[in-house]
Amino acid sequence: MSRFYSEAYKWSLYEKYRTGFTLTEICEISRITDKPLREWFRCFDLQYSRASSMSLKEVRQKSTQLRCQLEKTQTELRLLQNKTVLTEIPEPVRISRAWKLLERYGPNIVCRSLNIRKSNFYYHTIRKPKVTAYEKHDLELMPAIQRLCGDGVKRAGAEVIRQQLMSQGFSVSKRKVLKLLREISPRKNAPQEKNKCPANWQSSCTNILARRFSQPKPNMAWISDITTIKTDSGKYHLCVVLDLFARRVIAARLSATADVSFVCRTFQDAFYSRGKPEGVLFHSNQGGQYRSCDFQNLLTGHKVRQSFSAPGVPLDNAPMESFFASLKVEEIYRFHYAGISDLTASLRSYISFYNNKRPHTSIGGKTPVEAENEYFQRLSAVETTGCAF
């Protein structure tokens, strides 16, 4: 029967037909051709004849049974199509069950009952290849990423690895690289730390650096900061000094106490390892160690100017924050440390990797050691020839 007319409307036309209206008159009233009308009336005559042959009691019993069966079926269908129940069953399991019921119930009822898209069902059961193009691409990328990581699995950032893969001819996104890195070496969740800002601000703590993180030559601006690392034997403090020209770590010390002498020794390590340079600008946050009289007198004695970040503004010392983020994500959160000996060996390994093997986008994809070596080679060439060309 046509789906454009309700059963109630068809029955009203059938009643007119039984009360004496001719088929031609009903066609003029309803503007429906005689062919569908004859089919409707034939079905109603068949139902009417069946109902007349049954007693009223039998009709009521049959109606009650059908109503109970319908309510039961509707309840089971609602339970089956409940989103909470279906989400607990993985889609591959639902598709495998649907395949077994396909011959008996057909794809429409099975897919609608199990909340499976028909196109998705046919793809996974008939048309899906053994190895998809995405899976094949991942299988090609995985060994390439492992070769780039080498012995330091997951040390290099996802963006750095993506650029190196692009240079090798691969087409890959940063999200895909990050996903494969997590499959190669899953790490622990990073602990959430609250930001701690200095309680006061002194006018003498000026920001001379003013976020000029790109320096034309080495030993013009150094940045420093302190971070805390947890081990089984307690907390240890790491102080690092970074040269902004090539983002190279020039000094690092580990101590159980974050006192002033700890920061002073770290600065002296950097100062003497770089050949006692002159005119250095030392930038840090407003930690008590950096604002202490002992440390400021040390900088003054070495003719080093001091610069401070604004309180509660980590972007003023962004390269240092970036280094600590890379250190923790690529090294600290990957291992469990029993004590200071394990932590020291891990930090030495990472700093060597950071300076010699880890490329940086801020210096053209080179490592800090490569960037500094190229600078000194150009400088020696200029001094030899007396010309930059």
mmCIF file of C-alpha atoms in Angstrom:
data_model
loop_
_atom_site.group_PDB
_atom_site.id
_atom_site.type_symbol
_atom_site.label_atom_id
_atom_site.label_comp_id
_atom_site.label_asym_id
_atom_site.label_seq_id
_atom_site.Cartn_x
_atom_site.Cartn_y
_atom_site.Cartn_z
ATOM 1 C CA MET A 1 0.000 0.000 0.000
ATOM 2 C CA SER A 2 1.061 3.592 -0.499
ATOM 3 C CA ARG A 3 2.991 5.162 2.326
ATOM 4 C CA PHE A 4 1.545 8.627 1.695
ATOM 5 C CA TYR A 5 -1.885 7.859 3.216
ATOM 6 C CA SER A 6 -2.589 6.799 6.768
ATOM 7 C CA GLU A 7 -4.524 3.699 7.657
ATOM 8 C CA ALA A 8 -7.270 5.793 9.227
ATOM 9 C CA TYR A 9 -7.831 7.666 5.965
ATOM 10 C CA LYS A 10 -7.906 4.408 3.996
ATOM 11 C CA TRP A 11 -10.465 2.988 6.430
ATOM 12 C CA SER A 12 -12.688 6.075 6.057
ATOM 13 C CA LEU A 13 -12.725 5.553 2.297
ATOM 14 C CA TYR A 14 -13.528 1.874 2.828
ATOM 15 C CA GLU A 15 -16.494 2.774 5.045
ATOM 16 C CA LYS A 16 -17.858 5.052 2.312
ATOM 17 C CA TYR A 17 -17.529 2.184 -0.121
ATOM 18 C CA ARG A 18 -19.488 -0.173 2.195
ATOM 19 C CA THR A 19 -22.223 2.407 2.765
ATOM 20 C CA GLY A 20 -23.059 2.698 -0.942
ATOM 21 C CA PHE A 21 -20.534 5.000 -2.600
ATOM 22 C CA THR A 22 -19.337 3.743 -5.947
ATOM 23 C CA LEU A 23 -15.670 3.368 -6.775
ATOM 24 C CA THR A 24 -15.906 6.186 -9.305
ATOM 25 C CA GLU A 25 -17.392 8.568 -6.717
ATOM 26 C CA ILE A 26 -14.661 7.707 -4.183
ATOM 27 C CA CYS A 27 -12.022 8.358 -6.867
ATOM 28 C CA GLU A 28 -13.506 11.837 -7.456
ATOM 29 C CA ILE A 29 -13.709 12.587 -3.736
ATOM 30 C CA SER A 30 -10.209 11.404 -2.811
ATOM 31 C CA ARG A 31 -8.520 12.103 -6.173
ATOM 32 C CA ILE A 32 -6.932 8.655 -6.017
ATOM 33 C CA THR A 33 -6.954 6.270 -8.940
ATOM 34 C CA ASP A 34 -9.012 3.106 -8.765
ATOM 35 C CA LYS A 35 -6.020 0.731 -8.738
ATOM 36 C CA PRO A 36 -4.749 1.513 -5.200
ATOM 37 C CA LEU A 37 -8.352 1.830 -3.962
ATOM 38 C CA ARG A 38 -9.179 -1.682 -5.172
ATOM 39 C CA GLU A 39 -6.043 -3.025 -3.442
ATOM 40 C CA TRP A 40 -6.897 -1.282 -0.166
ATOM 41 C CA PHE A 41 -10.516 -2.423 -0.204
ATOM 42 C CA ARG A 42 -9.481 -6.011 -1.025
ATOM 43 C CA CYS A 43 -7.168 -6.099 2.029
ATOM 44 C CA PHE A 44 -9.879 -4.615 4.257
ATOM 45 C CA ASP A 45 -12.424 -7.143 2.977
ATOM 46 C CA LEU A 46 -10.004 -9.960 3.829
ATOM 47 C CA GLN A 47 -9.473 -8.613 7.348
ATOM 48 C CA TYR A 48 -13.189 -8.052 7.812
ATOM 49 C CA SER A 49 -14.021 -11.607 6.756
ATOM 50 C CA ARG A 50 -11.429 -13.060 9.154
ATOM 51 C CA ALA A 51 -12.712 -10.969 12.039
ATOM 52 C CA SER A 52 -16.328 -11.909 11.362
ATOM 53 C CA SER A 53 -15.484 -15.637 11.485
ATOM 54 C CA MET A 54 -14.019 -15.273 15.016
ATOM 55 C CA SER A 55 -15.943 -14.744 18.176
ATOM 56 C CA LEU A 56 -15.538 -11.504 20.135
ATOM 57 C CA LYS A 57 -13.827 -13.330 22.978
ATOM 58 C CA GLU A 58 -11.248 -14.869 20.650
ATOM 59 C CA VAL A 59 -10.571 -11.495 19.027
ATOM 60 C CA ARG A 60 -9.962 -9.873 22.420
ATOM 61 C CA GLN A 61 -7.628 -12.677 23.540
ATOM 62 C CA LYS A 62 -5.667 -12.492 20.305
ATOM 63 C CA SER A 63 -5.455 -8.702 20.601
ATOM 64 C CA THR A 64 -4.185 -8.952 24.203
ATOM 65 C CA GLN A 65 -1.535 -11.499 23.235
ATOM 66 C CA LEU A 66 -0.322 -9.373 20.346
ATOM 67 C CA ARG A 67 -0.231 -6.259 22.531
ATOM 68 C CA CYS A 68 1.856 -8.032 25.208
ATOM 69 C CA GLN A 69 4.214 -9.407 22.604
ATOM 70 C CA LEU A 70 4.609 -5.954 21.053
ATOM 71 C CA GLU A 71 5.399 -4.328 24.414
ATOM 72 C CA LYS A 72 7.935 -7.039 25.210
ATOM 73 C CA THR A 73 9.608 -6.667 21.815
ATOM 74 C CA GLN A 74 9.730 -2.877 22.135
ATOM 75 C CA THR A 75 11.284 -3.136 25.604
ATOM 76 C CA GLU A 76 13.950 -5.551 24.380
ATOM 77 C CA LEU A 77 14.672 -3.313 21.399
ATOM 78 C CA ARG A 78 15.048 -0.216 23.619
ATOM 79 C CA LEU A 79 17.408 -2.128 25.899
ATOM 80 C CA LEU A 80 19.415 -3.369 22.941
ATOM 81 C CA GLN A 81 19.674 0.097 21.414
ATOM 82 C CA ASN A 82 20.606 1.769 24.705
ATOM 83 C CA LYS A 83 23.732 3.869 24.026
ATOM 84 C CA THR A 84 25.220 2.987 27.395
ATOM 85 C CA VAL A 85 24.982 -0.744 26.668
ATOM 86 C CA LEU A 86 26.258 -0.424 23.104
ATOM 87 C CA THR A 87 29.246 1.725 24.082
ATOM 88 C CA GLU A 88 30.392 -1.008 26.472
ATOM 89 C CA ILE A 89 30.528 -3.458 23.556
ATOM 90 C CA PRO A 90 33.401 -2.689 21.139
ATOM 91 C CA GLU A 91 32.354 -2.057 17.571
ATOM 92 C CA PRO A 92 34.385 -4.986 16.137
ATOM 93 C CA VAL A 93 32.479 -7.339 18.449
ATOM 94 C CA ARG A 94 29.135 -5.895 17.337
ATOM 95 C CA ILE A 95 30.127 -6.245 13.684
ATOM 96 C CA SER A 96 31.150 -9.876 14.178
ATOM 97 C CA ARG A 97 27.803 -10.633 15.831
ATOM 98 C CA ALA A 98 25.944 -8.824 13.048
ATOM 99 C CA TRP A 99 27.663 -10.916 10.386
ATOM 100 C CA LYS A 100 26.269 -14.113 11.934
ATOM 101 C CA LEU A 101 22.701 -12.726 11.982
ATOM 102 C CA LEU A 102 22.809 -11.314 8.476
ATOM 103 C CA GLU A 103 21.347 -14.322 6.619
ATOM 104 C CA ARG A 104 18.377 -14.645 8.967
ATOM 105 C CA TYR A 105 17.316 -11.029 9.555
ATOM 106 C CA GLY A 106 18.921 -9.038 6.737
ATOM 107 C CA PRO A 107 21.305 -6.072 6.947
ATOM 108 C CA ASN A 108 18.683 -3.378 7.620
ATOM 109 C CA ILE A 109 17.258 -4.829 10.831
ATOM 110 C CA VAL A 110 20.629 -6.060 12.142
ATOM 111 C CA CYS A 111 22.480 -2.772 11.589
ATOM 112 C CA ARG A 112 19.607 -0.710 12.976
ATOM 113 C CA SER A 113 19.311 -2.885 16.090
ATOM 114 C CA LEU A 114 23.057 -2.917 16.839
ATOM 115 C CA ASN A 115 23.533 0.767 15.942
ATOM 116 C CA ILE A 116 25.997 0.050 13.127
ATOM 117 C CA ARG A 117 26.238 2.099 9.965
ATOM 118 C CA LYS A 118 25.538 -0.142 6.986
ATOM 119 C CA SER A 119 28.472 1.247 5.000
ATOM 120 C CA ASN A 120 30.782 0.639 7.958
ATOM 121 C CA PHE A 121 29.442 -2.892 8.363
ATOM 122 C CA TYR A 122 30.016 -3.772 4.689
ATOM 123 C CA TYR A 123 33.493 -2.233 4.774
ATOM 124 C CA HIS A 124 34.680 -4.262 7.757
ATOM 125 C CA THR A 125 33.082 -7.529 6.614
ATOM 126 C CA ILE A 126 33.543 -7.496 2.828
ATOM 127 C CA ARG A 127 35.591 -4.643 1.404
ATOM 128 C CA LYS A 128 38.243 -3.930 4.079
ATOM 129 C CA PRO A 129 41.763 -4.892 2.870
ATOM 130 C CA LYS A 130 44.092 -6.914 5.074
ATOM 131 C CA VAL A 131 46.416 -3.926 5.478
ATOM 132 C CA THR A 132 44.958 -0.453 4.971
ATOM 133 C CA ALA A 133 46.883 2.434 3.450
ATOM 134 C CA TYR A 134 47.129 4.125 6.867
ATOM 135 C CA GLU A 135 48.468 0.966 8.513
ATOM 136 C CA LYS A 136 50.993 0.531 5.704
ATOM 137 C CA HIS A 137 52.094 4.137 6.166
ATOM 138 C CA ASP A 138 52.524 3.579 9.921
ATOM 139 C CA LEU A 139 54.609 0.462 9.285
ATOM 140 C CA GLU A 140 56.932 2.537 7.103
ATOM 141 C CA LEU A 141 57.145 5.389 9.604
ATOM 142 C CA MET A 142 57.820 3.289 12.716
ATOM 143 C CA PRO A 143 61.357 2.083 11.798
ATOM 144 C CA ALA A 144 62.241 5.543 10.447
ATOM 145 C CA ILE A 145 61.267 7.158 13.770
ATOM 146 C CA GLN A 146 63.193 4.516 15.719
ATOM 147 C CA ARG A 147 66.295 5.207 13.631
ATOM 148 C CA LEU A 148 65.994 8.933 14.305
ATOM 149 C CA CYS A 149 65.562 8.373 18.035
ATOM 150 C CA GLY A 150 68.447 5.915 18.220
ATOM 151 C CA ASP A 151 69.345 4.971 21.780
ATOM 152 C CA GLY A 152 67.403 7.947 23.139
ATOM 153 C CA VAL A 153 63.917 6.723 22.346
ATOM 154 C CA LYS A 154 61.392 9.554 22.426
ATOM 155 C CA ARG A 155 63.916 12.181 23.448
ATOM 156 C CA ALA A 156 63.557 14.386 20.383
ATOM 157 C CA GLY A 157 60.278 16.287 20.166
ATOM 158 C CA ALA A 158 57.496 15.336 17.766
ATOM 159 C CA GLU A 159 57.940 18.483 15.667
ATOM 160 C CA VAL A 160 61.716 17.934 15.323
ATOM 161 C CA ILE A 161 61.180 14.320 14.242
ATOM 162 C CA ARG A 162 58.451 15.401 11.803
ATOM 163 C CA GLN A 163 60.800 17.859 10.100
ATOM 164 C CA GLN A 164 63.503 15.211 9.782
ATOM 165 C CA LEU A 165 60.984 12.769 8.312
ATOM 166 C CA MET A 166 59.817 15.418 5.841
ATOM 167 C CA SER A 167 63.419 15.912 4.731
ATOM 168 C CA GLN A 168 63.594 12.144 4.059
ATOM 169 C CA GLY A 169 60.543 12.301 1.788
ATOM 170 C CA PHE A 170 57.775 11.236 4.196
ATOM 171 C CA SER A 171 54.466 13.078 4.393
ATOM 172 C CA VAL A 172 53.399 13.051 8.036
ATOM 173 C CA SER A 173 51.733 15.292 10.602
ATOM 174 C CA LYS A 174 52.914 16.143 14.090
ATOM 175 C CA ARG A 175 49.937 14.325 15.625
ATOM 176 C CA LYS A 176 50.844 11.104 13.794
ATOM 177 C CA VAL A 177 54.467 11.328 14.979
ATOM 178 C CA LEU A 178 53.315 11.887 18.558
ATOM 179 C CA LYS A 179 50.983 8.865 18.364
ATOM 180 C CA LEU A 180 53.758 6.578 17.092
ATOM 181 C CA LEU A 181 56.166 7.880 19.743
ATOM 182 C CA ARG A 182 53.680 6.932 22.441
ATOM 183 C CA GLU A 183 53.423 3.435 20.972
ATOM 184 C CA ILE A 184 57.216 3.096 20.904
ATOM 185 C CA SER A 185 57.779 4.257 24.473
ATOM 186 C CA PRO A 186 54.747 5.070 26.658
ATOM 187 C CA ARG A 187 55.490 7.415 29.544
ATOM 188 C CA LYS A 188 53.991 8.216 32.903
ATOM 189 C CA ASN A 189 51.538 11.076 33.313
ATOM 190 C CA ALA A 190 53.270 14.304 34.192
ATOM 191 C CA PRO A 191 52.421 15.609 37.671
ATOM 192 C CA GLN A 192 50.455 18.821 37.788
ATOM 193 C CA GLU A 193 52.223 21.613 39.633
ATOM 194 C CA LYS A 194 50.737 24.908 40.718
ATOM 195 C CA ASN A 195 52.345 28.120 39.577
ATOM 196 C CA LYS A 196 54.181 29.925 42.347
ATOM 197 C CA CYS A 197 54.693 33.655 41.902
ATOM 198 C CA PRO A 198 56.900 35.956 43.988
ATOM 199 C CA ALA A 199 54.957 37.795 46.646
ATOM 200 C CA ASN A 200 56.576 41.177 45.992
ATOM 201 C CA TRP A 201 58.147 43.137 43.153
ATOM 202 C CA GLN A 202 61.100 45.476 43.460
ATOM 203 C CA SER A 203 61.699 48.316 41.039
ATOM 204 C CA SER A 204 65.390 47.402 40.913
ATOM 205 C CA CYS A 205 64.505 44.000 39.363
ATOM 206 C CA THR A 206 64.346 45.207 35.783
ATOM 207 C CA ASN A 207 63.883 43.027 32.716
ATOM 208 C CA ILE A 208 66.866 44.137 30.614
ATOM 209 C CA LEU A 209 66.607 41.126 28.295
ATOM 210 C CA ALA A 210 62.997 42.042 27.364
ATOM 211 C CA ARG A 211 62.431 38.690 25.592
ATOM 212 C CA ARG A 212 65.224 39.232 23.065
ATOM 213 C CA PHE A 213 65.963 35.521 22.929
ATOM 214 C CA SER A 214 67.769 35.588 19.565
ATOM 215 C CA GLN A 215 71.362 36.734 20.147
ATOM 216 C CA PRO A 216 73.903 37.443 17.358
ATOM 217 C CA LYS A 217 76.840 35.677 19.026
ATOM 218 C CA PRO A 218 77.661 33.439 22.024
ATOM 219 C CA ASN A 219 78.210 34.737 25.581
ATOM 220 C CA MET A 220 75.995 37.776 25.136
ATOM 221 C CA ALA A 221 73.028 36.587 27.213
ATOM 222 C CA TRP A 222 72.678 33.653 29.602
ATOM 223 C CA ILE A 223 69.481 32.476 31.231
ATOM 224 C CA SER A 224 69.062 30.309 34.309
ATOM 225 C CA ASP A 225 66.451 28.683 36.501
ATOM 226 C CA ILE A 226 65.985 25.964 39.132
ATOM 227 C CA THR A 227 63.649 22.956 38.998
ATOM 228 C CA THR A 228 62.855 20.167 41.456
ATOM 229 C CA ILE A 229 63.022 16.450 40.648
ATOM 230 C CA LYS A 230 61.613 13.688 42.854
ATOM 231 C CA THR A 231 63.353 10.371 43.591
ATOM 232 C CA ASP A 232 62.811 7.558 46.059
ATOM 233 C CA SER A 233 65.425 9.048 48.387
ATOM 234 C CA GLY A 234 63.927 12.549 48.316
ATOM 235 C CA LYS A 235 63.764 15.720 46.248
ATOM 236 C CA TYR A 236 66.765 17.190 44.412
ATOM 237 C CA HIS A 237 67.208 20.587 42.822
ATOM 238 C CA LEU A 238 68.682 21.167 39.381
ATOM 239 C CA CYS A 239 70.157 24.540 38.407
ATOM 240 C CA VAL A 240 70.901 25.104 34.710
ATOM 241 C CA VAL A 241 72.579 27.939 32.798
ATOM 242 C CA LEU A 242 71.771 28.269 29.085
ATOM 243 C CA ASP A 243 73.461 30.369 26.401
ATOM 244 C CA LEU A 244 70.762 32.017 24.290
ATOM 245 C CA PHE A 245 72.770 32.122 21.052
ATOM 246 C CA ALA A 246 72.549 28.362 20.357
ATOM 247 C CA ARG A 247 70.401 27.325 23.367
ATOM 248 C CA ARG A 248 73.362 25.330 24.652
ATOM 249 C CA VAL A 249 73.532 24.088 28.244
ATOM 250 C CA ILE A 250 76.829 25.512 29.529
ATOM 251 C CA ALA A 251 76.484 24.551 33.205
ATOM 252 C CA ALA A 252 74.256 22.343 35.358
ATOM 253 C CA ARG A 253 74.432 21.302 39.000
ATOM 254 C CA LEU A 254 72.348 18.950 41.144
ATOM 255 C CA SER A 255 71.947 19.487 44.882
ATOM 256 C CA ALA A 256 69.775 18.387 47.772
ATOM 257 C CA THR A 257 69.472 22.004 48.980
ATOM 258 C CA ALA A 258 68.594 24.995 46.801
ATOM 259 C CA ASP A 259 70.665 27.561 48.651
ATOM 260 C CA VAL A 260 72.615 30.578 47.368
ATOM 261 C CA SER A 261 75.953 28.774 47.225
ATOM 262 C CA PHE A 262 74.397 26.171 44.944
ATOM 263 C CA VAL A 263 73.437 28.838 42.391
ATOM 264 C CA CYS A 264 76.788 30.624 42.772
ATOM 265 C CA ARG A 265 78.743 27.450 42.010
ATOM 266 C CA THR A 266 76.592 26.806 38.921
ATOM 267 C CA PHE A 267 77.297 30.322 37.627
ATOM 268 C CA GLN A 268 81.031 29.933 38.264
ATOM 269 C CA ASP A 269 81.019 26.650 36.319
ATOM 270 C CA ALA A 270 79.454 28.445 33.370
ATOM 271 C CA PHE A 271 81.722 31.489 33.637
ATOM 272 C CA TYR A 272 85.012 29.589 33.706
ATOM 273 C CA SER A 273 83.953 26.953 31.144
ATOM 274 C CA ARG A 274 83.245 29.757 28.645
ATOM 275 C CA GLY A 275 86.640 31.409 29.152
ATOM 276 C CA LYS A 276 85.626 34.281 31.496
ATOM 277 C CA PRO A 277 83.656 36.299 28.911
ATOM 278 C CA GLU A 278 82.990 39.998 29.352
ATOM 279 C CA GLY A 279 79.748 41.895 28.948
ATOM 280 C CA VAL A 280 77.450 38.955 29.698
ATOM 281 C CA LEU A 281 73.812 39.582 30.568
ATOM 282 C CA PHE A 282 72.517 37.061 33.132
ATOM 283 C CA HIS A 283 68.704 36.637 33.127
ATOM 284 C CA SER A 284 66.601 34.652 35.593
ATOM 285 C CA ASN A 285 63.365 34.741 37.523
ATOM 286 C CA GLN A 286 63.018 36.512 40.871
ATOM 287 C CA GLY A 287 63.955 33.554 43.013
ATOM 288 C CA GLY A 288 65.516 34.341 46.385
ATOM 289 C CA GLN A 289 68.831 32.797 45.351
ATOM 290 C CA TYR A 290 69.179 35.101 42.323
ATOM 291 C CA ARG A 291 68.162 38.224 44.282
ATOM 292 C CA SER A 292 70.471 37.513 47.222
ATOM 293 C CA CYS A 293 73.349 39.882 47.997
ATOM 294 C CA ASP A 294 75.948 37.107 47.683
ATOM 295 C CA PHE A 295 74.892 36.244 44.145
ATOM 296 C CA GLN A 296 74.568 39.866 43.037
ATOM 297 C CA ASN A 297 78.018 40.645 44.432
ATOM 298 C CA LEU A 298 79.366 37.629 42.525
ATOM 299 C CA LEU A 299 77.928 38.944 39.258
ATOM 300 C CA THR A 300 79.233 42.445 39.946
ATOM 301 C CA GLY A 301 82.721 41.085 40.635
ATOM 302 C CA HIS A 302 82.710 39.333 37.262
ATOM 303 C CA LYS A 303 81.286 42.430 35.493
ATOM 304 C CA VAL A 304 78.050 40.649 34.586
ATOM 305 C CA ARG A 305 74.778 42.548 34.324
ATOM 306 C CA GLN A 306 71.667 41.010 35.852
ATOM 307 C CA SER A 307 68.128 40.875 34.421
ATOM 308 C CA PHE A 308 64.920 39.561 35.974
ATOM 309 C CA SER A 309 61.617 38.251 34.672
ATOM 310 C CA ALA A 310 58.427 39.932 35.793
ATOM 311 C CA PRO A 311 56.688 38.107 38.678
ATOM 312 C CA GLY A 312 54.278 35.431 37.481
ATOM 313 C CA VAL A 313 55.285 35.823 33.808
ATOM 314 C CA PRO A 314 57.114 32.627 32.711
ATOM 315 C CA LEU A 315 57.205 33.849 29.105
ATOM 316 C CA ASP A 316 59.950 36.296 30.105
ATOM 317 C CA ASN A 317 62.180 33.241 30.552
ATOM 318 C CA ALA A 318 60.560 31.082 27.858
ATOM 319 C CA PRO A 319 63.684 29.253 26.524
ATOM 320 C CA MET A 320 64.531 28.074 30.026
ATOM 321 C CA GLU A 321 60.976 26.908 30.644
ATOM 322 C CA SER A 322 61.065 25.130 27.267
ATOM 323 C CA PHE A 323 64.284 23.326 28.199
ATOM 324 C CA PHE A 324 62.868 22.076 31.488
ATOM 325 C CA ALA A 325 59.682 20.939 29.722
ATOM 326 C CA SER A 326 61.729 18.965 27.174
ATOM 327 C CA LEU A 327 63.924 17.531 29.929
ATOM 328 C CA LYS A 328 60.968 16.251 31.941
ATOM 329 C CA VAL A 329 58.887 14.953 29.039
ATOM 330 C CA GLU A 330 61.753 13.344 27.127
ATOM 331 C CA GLU A 331 63.804 12.035 30.075
ATOM 332 C CA ILE A 332 62.580 12.485 33.677
ATOM 333 C CA TYR A 333 59.025 11.168 33.255
ATOM 334 C CA ARG A 334 60.259 8.105 31.391
ATOM 335 C CA PHE A 335 62.294 6.620 34.250
ATOM 336 C CA HIS A 336 62.098 5.779 37.934
ATOM 337 C CA TYR A 337 64.996 7.058 40.042
ATOM 338 C CA ALA A 338 66.146 5.368 43.235
ATOM 339 C CA GLY A 339 68.554 8.125 44.273
ATOM 340 C CA ILE A 340 70.897 10.877 43.227
ATOM 341 C CA SER A 341 73.347 8.552 41.435
ATOM 342 C CA ASP A 342 70.670 7.320 39.003
ATOM 343 C CA LEU A 343 69.403 10.859 38.506
ATOM 344 C CA THR A 344 72.901 12.252 37.874
ATOM 345 C CA ALA A 345 73.685 9.644 35.223
ATOM 346 C CA SER A 346 70.350 10.307 33.504
ATOM 347 C CA LEU A 347 70.863 14.090 33.494
ATOM 348 C CA ARG A 348 74.387 13.813 32.108
ATOM 349 C CA SER A 349 73.165 11.571 29.315
ATOM 350 C CA TYR A 350 70.305 13.908 28.413
ATOM 351 C CA ILE A 351 72.367 17.113 28.485
ATOM 352 C CA SER A 352 74.953 15.492 26.204
ATOM 353 C CA PHE A 353 72.147 14.435 23.878
ATOM 354 C CA TYR A 354 70.553 17.894 24.065
ATOM 355 C CA ASN A 355 73.755 19.720 23.146
ATOM 356 C CA ASN A 356 75.126 17.327 20.530
ATOM 357 C CA LYS A 357 72.211 15.477 18.910
ATOM 358 C CA ARG A 358 68.915 17.277 19.470
ATOM 359 C CA PRO A 359 68.136 19.797 16.667
ATOM 360 C CA HIS A 360 66.327 23.059 17.429
ATOM 361 C CA THR A 361 63.931 24.901 15.152
ATOM 362 C CA SER A 362 65.010 28.258 16.616
ATOM 363 C CA ILE A 363 68.537 27.791 15.208
ATOM 364 C CA GLY A 364 67.577 26.372 11.831
ATOM 365 C CA GLY A 365 67.237 22.708 12.741
ATOM 366 C CA LYS A 366 70.822 22.445 13.994
ATOM 367 C CA THR A 367 72.114 21.163 17.301
ATOM 368 C CA PRO A 368 73.561 23.722 19.756
ATOM 369 C CA VAL A 369 77.105 22.425 19.231
ATOM 370 C CA GLU A 370 76.729 22.585 15.441
ATOM 371 C CA ALA A 371 75.412 26.159 15.598
ATOM 372 C CA GLU A 372 78.300 27.337 17.766
ATOM 373 C CA ASN A 373 80.905 25.520 15.666
ATOM 374 C CA GLU A 374 79.567 27.113 12.485
ATOM 375 C CA TYR A 375 79.713 30.543 14.113
ATOM 376 C CA PHE A 376 83.352 30.146 15.200
ATOM 377 C CA GLN A 377 84.290 28.749 11.768
ATOM 378 C CA ARG A 378 82.796 31.817 10.074
ATOM 379 C CA LEU A 379 84.547 34.048 12.604
ATOM 380 C CA SER A 380 87.923 32.411 11.953
ATOM 381 C CA ALA A 381 87.371 32.699 8.185
ATOM 382 C CA VAL A 382 86.662 36.424 8.529
ATOM 383 C CA GLU A 383 89.749 36.945 10.686
ATOM 384 C CA THR A 384 91.899 35.050 8.182
ATOM 385 C CA THR A 385 90.668 36.737 5.016
ATOM 386 C CA GLY A 386 89.702 40.048 6.615
ATOM 387 C CA CYS A 387 86.396 39.911 4.729
ATOM 388 C CA ALA A 388 83.023 38.281 5.301
ATOM 389 C CA PHE A 389 82.632 37.345 1.605
#
